[in-house]
Coordinates of C-alpha atoms and ligand atoms in Angstrom, one line a residue:
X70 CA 0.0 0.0 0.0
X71 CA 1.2 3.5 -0.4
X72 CA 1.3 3.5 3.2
X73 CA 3.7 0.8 3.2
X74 CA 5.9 3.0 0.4
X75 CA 6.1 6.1 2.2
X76 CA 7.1 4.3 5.5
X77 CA 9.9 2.3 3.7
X78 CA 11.3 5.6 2.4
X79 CA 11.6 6.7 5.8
X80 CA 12.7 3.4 7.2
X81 CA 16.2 4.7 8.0
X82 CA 14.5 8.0 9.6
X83 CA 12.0 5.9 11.4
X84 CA 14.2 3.4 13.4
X85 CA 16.4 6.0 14.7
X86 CA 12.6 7.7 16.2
X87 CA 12.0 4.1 18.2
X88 CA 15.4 3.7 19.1
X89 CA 14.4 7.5 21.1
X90 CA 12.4 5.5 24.0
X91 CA 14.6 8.0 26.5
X92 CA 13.5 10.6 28.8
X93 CA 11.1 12.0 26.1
X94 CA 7.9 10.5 25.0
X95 CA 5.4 11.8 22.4
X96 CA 2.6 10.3 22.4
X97 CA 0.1 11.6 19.7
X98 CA -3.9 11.7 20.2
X99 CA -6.6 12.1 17.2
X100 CA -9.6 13.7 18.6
X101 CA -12.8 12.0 17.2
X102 CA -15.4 13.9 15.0
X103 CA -18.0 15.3 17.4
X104 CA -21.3 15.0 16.9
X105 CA -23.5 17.3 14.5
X106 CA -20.3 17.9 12.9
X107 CA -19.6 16.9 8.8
X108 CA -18.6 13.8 8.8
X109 CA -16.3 14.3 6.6
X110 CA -13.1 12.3 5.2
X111 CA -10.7 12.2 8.4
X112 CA -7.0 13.8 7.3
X113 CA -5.5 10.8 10.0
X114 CA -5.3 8.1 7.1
X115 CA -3.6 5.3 8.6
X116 CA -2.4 4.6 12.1
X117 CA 0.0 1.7 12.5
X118 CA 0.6 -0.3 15.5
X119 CA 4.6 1.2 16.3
X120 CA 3.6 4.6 16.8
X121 CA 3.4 6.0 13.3
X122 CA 0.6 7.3 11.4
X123 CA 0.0 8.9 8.1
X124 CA -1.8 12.2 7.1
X125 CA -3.2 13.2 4.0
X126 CA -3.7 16.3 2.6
X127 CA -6.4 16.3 0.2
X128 CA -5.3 20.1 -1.3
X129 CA -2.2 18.9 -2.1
X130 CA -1.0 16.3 -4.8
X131 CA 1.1 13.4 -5.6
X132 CA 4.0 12.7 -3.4
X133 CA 3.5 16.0 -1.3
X134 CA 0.0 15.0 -0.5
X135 CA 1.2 12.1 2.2
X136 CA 3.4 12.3 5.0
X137 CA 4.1 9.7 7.6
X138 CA 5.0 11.2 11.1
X139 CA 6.1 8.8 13.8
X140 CA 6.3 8.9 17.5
X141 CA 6.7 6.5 20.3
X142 CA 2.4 5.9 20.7
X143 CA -0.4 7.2 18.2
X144 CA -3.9 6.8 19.8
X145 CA -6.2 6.0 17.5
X146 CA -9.9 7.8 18.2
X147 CA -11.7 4.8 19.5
X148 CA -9.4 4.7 22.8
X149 CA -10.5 5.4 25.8
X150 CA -9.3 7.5 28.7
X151 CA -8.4 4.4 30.8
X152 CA -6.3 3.3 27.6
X153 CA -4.7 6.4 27.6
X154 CA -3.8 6.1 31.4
X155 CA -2.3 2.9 31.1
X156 CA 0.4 4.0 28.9
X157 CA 1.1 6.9 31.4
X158 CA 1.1 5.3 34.3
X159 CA 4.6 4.2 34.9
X160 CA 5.6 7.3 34.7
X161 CA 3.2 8.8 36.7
X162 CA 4.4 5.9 39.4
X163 CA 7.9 6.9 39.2
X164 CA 6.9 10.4 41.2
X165 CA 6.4 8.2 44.5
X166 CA 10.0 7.0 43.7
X167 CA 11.6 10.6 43.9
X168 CA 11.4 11.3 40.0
X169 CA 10.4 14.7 38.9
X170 CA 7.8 14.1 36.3
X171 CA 5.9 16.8 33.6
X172 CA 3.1 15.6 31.6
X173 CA 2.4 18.2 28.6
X174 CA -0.9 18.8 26.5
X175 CA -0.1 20.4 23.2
X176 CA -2.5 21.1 20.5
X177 CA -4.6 24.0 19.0
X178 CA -7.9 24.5 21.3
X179 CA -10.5 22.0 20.7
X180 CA -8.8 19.1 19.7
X181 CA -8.8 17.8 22.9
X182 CA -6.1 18.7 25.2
X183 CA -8.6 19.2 28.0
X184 CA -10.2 16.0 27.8
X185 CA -7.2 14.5 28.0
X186 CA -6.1 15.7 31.0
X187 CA -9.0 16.5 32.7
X188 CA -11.9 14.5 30.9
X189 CA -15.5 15.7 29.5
X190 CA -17.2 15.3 33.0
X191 CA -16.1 16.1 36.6
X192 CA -18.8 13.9 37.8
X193 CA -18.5 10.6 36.0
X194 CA -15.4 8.8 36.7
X195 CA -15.1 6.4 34.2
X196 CA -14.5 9.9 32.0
X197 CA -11.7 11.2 33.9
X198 CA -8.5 12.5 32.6
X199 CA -4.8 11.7 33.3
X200 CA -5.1 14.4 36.0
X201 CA -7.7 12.4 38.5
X202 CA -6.6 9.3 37.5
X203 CA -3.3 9.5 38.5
X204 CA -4.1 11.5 41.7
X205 CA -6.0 8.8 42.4
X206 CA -3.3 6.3 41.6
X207 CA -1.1 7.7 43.8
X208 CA -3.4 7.8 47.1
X209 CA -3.8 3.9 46.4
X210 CA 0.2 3.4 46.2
X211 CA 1.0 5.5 49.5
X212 CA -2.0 3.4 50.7
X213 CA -0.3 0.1 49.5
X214 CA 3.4 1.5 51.1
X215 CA 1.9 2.9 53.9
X216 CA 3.7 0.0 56.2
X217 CA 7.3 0.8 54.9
X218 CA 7.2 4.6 53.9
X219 CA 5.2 7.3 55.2
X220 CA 4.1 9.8 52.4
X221 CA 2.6 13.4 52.2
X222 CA 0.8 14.8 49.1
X223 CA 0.4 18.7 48.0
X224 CA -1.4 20.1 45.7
X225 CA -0.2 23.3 43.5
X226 CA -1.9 25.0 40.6
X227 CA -1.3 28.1 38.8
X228 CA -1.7 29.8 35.4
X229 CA 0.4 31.2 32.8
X230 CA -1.1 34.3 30.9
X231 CA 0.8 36.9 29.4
X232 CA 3.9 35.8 30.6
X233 CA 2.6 36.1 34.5
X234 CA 2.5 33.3 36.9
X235 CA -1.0 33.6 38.7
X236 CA -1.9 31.0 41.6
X237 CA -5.3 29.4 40.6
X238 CA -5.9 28.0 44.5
X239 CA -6.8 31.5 46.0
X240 CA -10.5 31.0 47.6
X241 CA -11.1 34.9 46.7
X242 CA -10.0 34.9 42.9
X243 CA -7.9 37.8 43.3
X244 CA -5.3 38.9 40.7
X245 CA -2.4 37.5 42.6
X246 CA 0.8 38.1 40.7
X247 CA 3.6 35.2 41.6
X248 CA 7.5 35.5 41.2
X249 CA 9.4 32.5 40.1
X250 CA 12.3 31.0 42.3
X251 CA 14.6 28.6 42.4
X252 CA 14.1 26.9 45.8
X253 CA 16.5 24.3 46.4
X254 CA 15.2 22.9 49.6
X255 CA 11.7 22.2 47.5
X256 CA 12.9 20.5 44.3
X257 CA 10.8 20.9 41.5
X258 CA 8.3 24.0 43.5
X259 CA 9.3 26.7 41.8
X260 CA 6.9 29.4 42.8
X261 CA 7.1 29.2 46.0
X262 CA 4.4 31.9 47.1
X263 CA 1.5 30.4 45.5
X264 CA -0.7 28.1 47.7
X265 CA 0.4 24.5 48.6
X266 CA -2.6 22.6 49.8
X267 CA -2.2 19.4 51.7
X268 CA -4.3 16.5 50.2
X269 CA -5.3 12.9 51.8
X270 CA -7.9 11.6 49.1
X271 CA -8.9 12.4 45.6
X272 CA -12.1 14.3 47.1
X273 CA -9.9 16.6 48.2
X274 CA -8.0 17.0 44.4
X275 CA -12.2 17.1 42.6
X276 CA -12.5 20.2 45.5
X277 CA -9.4 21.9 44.7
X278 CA -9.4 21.3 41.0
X279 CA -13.0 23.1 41.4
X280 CA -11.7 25.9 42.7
X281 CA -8.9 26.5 40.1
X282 CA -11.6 26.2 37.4
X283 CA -13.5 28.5 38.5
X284 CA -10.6 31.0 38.8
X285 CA -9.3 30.4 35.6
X286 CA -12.8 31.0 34.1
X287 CA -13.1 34.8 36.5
X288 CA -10.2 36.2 34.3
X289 CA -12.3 35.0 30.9
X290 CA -13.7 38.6 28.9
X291 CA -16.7 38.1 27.3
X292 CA -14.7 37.9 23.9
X293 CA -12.7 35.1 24.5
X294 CA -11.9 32.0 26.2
X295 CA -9.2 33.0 28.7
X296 CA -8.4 29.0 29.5
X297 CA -7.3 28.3 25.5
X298 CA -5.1 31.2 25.9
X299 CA -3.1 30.5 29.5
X300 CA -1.2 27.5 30.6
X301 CA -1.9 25.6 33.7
X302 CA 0.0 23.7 35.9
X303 CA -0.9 21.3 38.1
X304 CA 1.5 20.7 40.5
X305 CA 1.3 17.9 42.7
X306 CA 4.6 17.1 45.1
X307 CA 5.4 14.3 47.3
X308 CA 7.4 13.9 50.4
X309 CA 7.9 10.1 51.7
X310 CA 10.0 9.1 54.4
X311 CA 10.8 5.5 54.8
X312 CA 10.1 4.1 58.4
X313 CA 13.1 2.2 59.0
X314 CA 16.1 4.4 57.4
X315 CA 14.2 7.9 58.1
X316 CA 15.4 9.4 54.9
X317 CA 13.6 11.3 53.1
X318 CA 12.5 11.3 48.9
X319 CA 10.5 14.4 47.3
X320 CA 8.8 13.8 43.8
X321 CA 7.4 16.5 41.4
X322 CA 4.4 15.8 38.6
X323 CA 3.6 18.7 36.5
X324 CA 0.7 18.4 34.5
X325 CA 0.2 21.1 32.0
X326 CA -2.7 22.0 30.2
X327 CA -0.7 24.3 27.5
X328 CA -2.7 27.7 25.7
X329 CA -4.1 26.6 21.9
X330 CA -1.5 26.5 20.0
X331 CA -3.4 27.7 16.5
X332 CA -1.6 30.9 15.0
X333 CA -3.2 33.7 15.0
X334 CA -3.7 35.5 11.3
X335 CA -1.6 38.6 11.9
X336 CA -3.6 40.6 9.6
X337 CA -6.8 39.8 11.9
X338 CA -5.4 39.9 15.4
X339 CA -4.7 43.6 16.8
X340 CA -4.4 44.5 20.9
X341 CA -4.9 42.3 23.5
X342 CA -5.5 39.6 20.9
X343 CA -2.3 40.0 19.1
X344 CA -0.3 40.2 22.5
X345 CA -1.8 37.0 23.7
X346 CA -0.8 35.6 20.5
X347 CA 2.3 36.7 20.5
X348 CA 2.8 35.6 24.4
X349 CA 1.9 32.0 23.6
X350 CA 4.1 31.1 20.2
X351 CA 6.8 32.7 22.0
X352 CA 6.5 30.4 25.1
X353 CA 5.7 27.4 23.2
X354 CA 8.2 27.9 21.1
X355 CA 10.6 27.9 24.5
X356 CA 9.5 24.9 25.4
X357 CA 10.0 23.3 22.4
X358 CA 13.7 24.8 22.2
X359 CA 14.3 23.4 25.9
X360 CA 12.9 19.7 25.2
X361 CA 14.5 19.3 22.0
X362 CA 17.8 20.4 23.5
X363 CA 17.5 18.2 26.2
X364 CA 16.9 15.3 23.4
X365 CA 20.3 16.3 21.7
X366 CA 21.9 16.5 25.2
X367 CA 22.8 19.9 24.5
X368 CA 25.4 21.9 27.0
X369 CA 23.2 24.4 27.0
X370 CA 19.5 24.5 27.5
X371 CA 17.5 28.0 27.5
X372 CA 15.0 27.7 30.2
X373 CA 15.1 31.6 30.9
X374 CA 13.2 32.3 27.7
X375 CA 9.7 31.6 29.2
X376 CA 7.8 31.9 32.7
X377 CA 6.7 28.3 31.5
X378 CA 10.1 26.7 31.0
X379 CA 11.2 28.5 34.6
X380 CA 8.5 27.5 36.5
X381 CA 9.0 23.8 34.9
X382 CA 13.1 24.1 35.3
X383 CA 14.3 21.4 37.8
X384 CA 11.4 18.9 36.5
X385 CA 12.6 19.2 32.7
X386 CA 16.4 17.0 32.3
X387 CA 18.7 15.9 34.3
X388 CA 16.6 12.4 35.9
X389 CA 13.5 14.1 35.1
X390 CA 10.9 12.2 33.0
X391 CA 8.8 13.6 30.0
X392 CA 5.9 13.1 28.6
X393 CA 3.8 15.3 25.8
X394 CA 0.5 14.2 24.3
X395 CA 0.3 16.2 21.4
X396 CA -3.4 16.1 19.9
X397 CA -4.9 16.1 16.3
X398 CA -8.5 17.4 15.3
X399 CA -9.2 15.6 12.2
X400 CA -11.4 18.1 10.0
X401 CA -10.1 19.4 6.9
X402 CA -10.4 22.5 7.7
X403 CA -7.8 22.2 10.7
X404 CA -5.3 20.5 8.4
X405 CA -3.0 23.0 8.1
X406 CA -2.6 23.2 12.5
X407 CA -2.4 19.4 12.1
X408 CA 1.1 19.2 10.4
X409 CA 2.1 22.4 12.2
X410 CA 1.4 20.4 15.3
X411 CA 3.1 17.3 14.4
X412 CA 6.1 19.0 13.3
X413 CA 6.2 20.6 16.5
X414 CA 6.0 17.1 18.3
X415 CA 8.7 16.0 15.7
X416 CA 10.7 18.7 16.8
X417 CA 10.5 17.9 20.4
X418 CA 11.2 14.3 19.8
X419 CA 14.2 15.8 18.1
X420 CA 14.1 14.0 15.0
X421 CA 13.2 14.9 11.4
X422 CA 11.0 12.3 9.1
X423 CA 9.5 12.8 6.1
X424 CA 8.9 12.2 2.4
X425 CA 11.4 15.7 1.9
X426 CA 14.4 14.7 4.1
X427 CA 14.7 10.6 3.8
X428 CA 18.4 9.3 3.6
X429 CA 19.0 9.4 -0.2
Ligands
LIG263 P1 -9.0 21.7 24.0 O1 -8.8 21.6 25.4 O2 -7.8 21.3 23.2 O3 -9.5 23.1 23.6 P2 -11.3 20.0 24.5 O4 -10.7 19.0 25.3 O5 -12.1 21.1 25.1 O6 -10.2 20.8 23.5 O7 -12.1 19.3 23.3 C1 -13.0 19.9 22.4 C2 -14.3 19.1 22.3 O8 -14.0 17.8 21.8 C3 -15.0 18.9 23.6 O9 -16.4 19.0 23.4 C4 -14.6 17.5 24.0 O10 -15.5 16.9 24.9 C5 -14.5 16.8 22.7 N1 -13.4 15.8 22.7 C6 -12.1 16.0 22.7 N2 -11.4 14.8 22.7 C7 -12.3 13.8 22.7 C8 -12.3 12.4 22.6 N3 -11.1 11.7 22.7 N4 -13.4 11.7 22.6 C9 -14.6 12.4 22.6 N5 -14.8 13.7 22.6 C10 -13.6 14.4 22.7

């Protein structure tokens, strides 16, 4: 199949991506057509079983019009949240075992990032994103220590808009501005001022999360959706300390629910619109910068050029794990976000595949 072809160009290209099962996972999501919407021809063609997929481009033609991107997991839009969990969880494990561990959701708003991590319905569990579910995961693990290591759990969660760190836990949803600082003593807590709320059970993390929903909605204009155009984090640290030996082991998981990352038509954007826009490619762009350097074990890696990549600093290299879901709305009419997403996720996978570049 032509599939087949365009894969066997890239085979050179294409082992080299597997062989990249290091700190750095990608793991690509295609968002399903909703309903009442066209049903129209899906750009995801094929999704094969090592992580690979292809896309077509129906405006282009011949050779140009199929590319094969590959990353370490494609998920397919029949798979379900607790499929989605279970190739996350090991890594969401490893924070009870001192690792420093940031989750990322990329993708331009509405194809899906928030029902990734969050899920469609606060209420119904069996819908629950990676955030509950691996709250909840790790209550049952302290639970299942508890005779051999004595852990604590706090909760953390702020926004990213406009370059300033806001903390999204304050009961009155005032404006609080938060500084960024590298506090050794805390690992992986970088803003130290904003709120750090003790948590026992995943009650607790539904309340709070609650909370920093409705905060993040307060700053929303009428004109547009303030969440699709801020980052959040949600921070949640552990501190264990083992009964017999006394010492002590701290864990970080970020989970980050990043701003759309659609570009903004510069001829239509003006103001507040355009500085948003300009705010959020320049951030994402710094992330990208930081993880791909980190994948080419780079001597120097730029965290300073984002509030994003500072905040995240001591939970991005070194032993720190990595994981980014980028997702994929399917339409035709989102085609051209699509690649521009996928060659991000290339990018921050550090390696180049396609049809243009193969080893010839
Ligand atoms: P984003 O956070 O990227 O802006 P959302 O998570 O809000 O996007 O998703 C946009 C819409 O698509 C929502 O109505 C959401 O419920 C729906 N949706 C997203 N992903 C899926 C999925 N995997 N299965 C079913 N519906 C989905």
């Amino acid at each position: 199949s032509s599939y087949h072809k365009v894969l066997e160009e890239n085979r050179f290209l294409y082992n080299q991506v597997q062989d990249l099962k290091g700190a750095i996972r990608v793991y690509c999501r295609v968002r399903p057509f909703l309903q009442g919407q066209s049903n129209g021809q899906s750009t995801v063609d094929y999704i094969g079983e090592n992580g690979d997929m292809m896309i077509v481009n129906p405006l282009k033609q011949g050779k140009d019009a199929r590319r094969v991107f590959s990353f370490n997991k494609v998920f397919g839009t029949s798979v379900t949240q607790e499929q989605i969990y279970a190739d996350t969880q090991p890594l969401i494990r490893s924070v009870l075992d001192g690792y420093n561990v940031c989750v990322f959701a990329y993708g331009q708003t509405g194809s899906g990032k928030t029902y990734t991590m969050s899920g469609p319905d606060l209420s119904a569990e069996d819908t629950w994103g990676v955030n509950y579910r691996a709250l909840r995961d790790l209550f049952y693990i302290t639970k299942e220590r508890s005779d051999s290591i004595k852990y604590e759990v706090f909760v953390q969660m702020i926004e990213i808009y406009n370059e300033q760190v806001r903390d999204l836990l304050v009961s009155d949803g005032s404006n609080r501005r938060l500084d960024i600082r590298n506090t050794s003593q805390l690992n992986g807590l970088n803003v130290p001022d904003a709120f750090l709320v003790p948590v026992t059970c995943t009650r607790d993390v539904v309340n709070l999360m609650r909370i920093g929903q409705k905060n993040r909605a307060v700053g929303a204009t009428a004109l547009n959706e303030r969440s699709s155009r801020s980052h959040s984090v949600l921070t949640v640290h552990v501190r264990g300390r083992e009964l017999v030996s006394n010492s002590i082991l701290r864990g970080c998981l970020h989970l980050v629910d990043l701003a759309g990352s659609e570009r903004v038509d510069k001829s239509e954007a003006v103001g507040e619109r355009l500085k948003e826009a300009q705010h959020i490619n320049r951030s994402l762009s710094a992330l990208g910068d930081v993880i791909s350097a980190l994948a080419q074990k780079s001597a120097h890696i730029p965290y300073r050029n984002s509030k994003l990549t500072q905040v995240l600093q001591d939970s991005l290299g070194g032993h720190a794990k990595t994981l980014m879901f980028v997702h994929i709305n399917p339409e035709l009419n989102a085609i051209g976000e699509t690649i521009s997403t996928l060659k991000f996720a290339e990018r921050v996978a550090s390696i180049e595949l396609g049809a243009a570049q193969s080893n010839k």
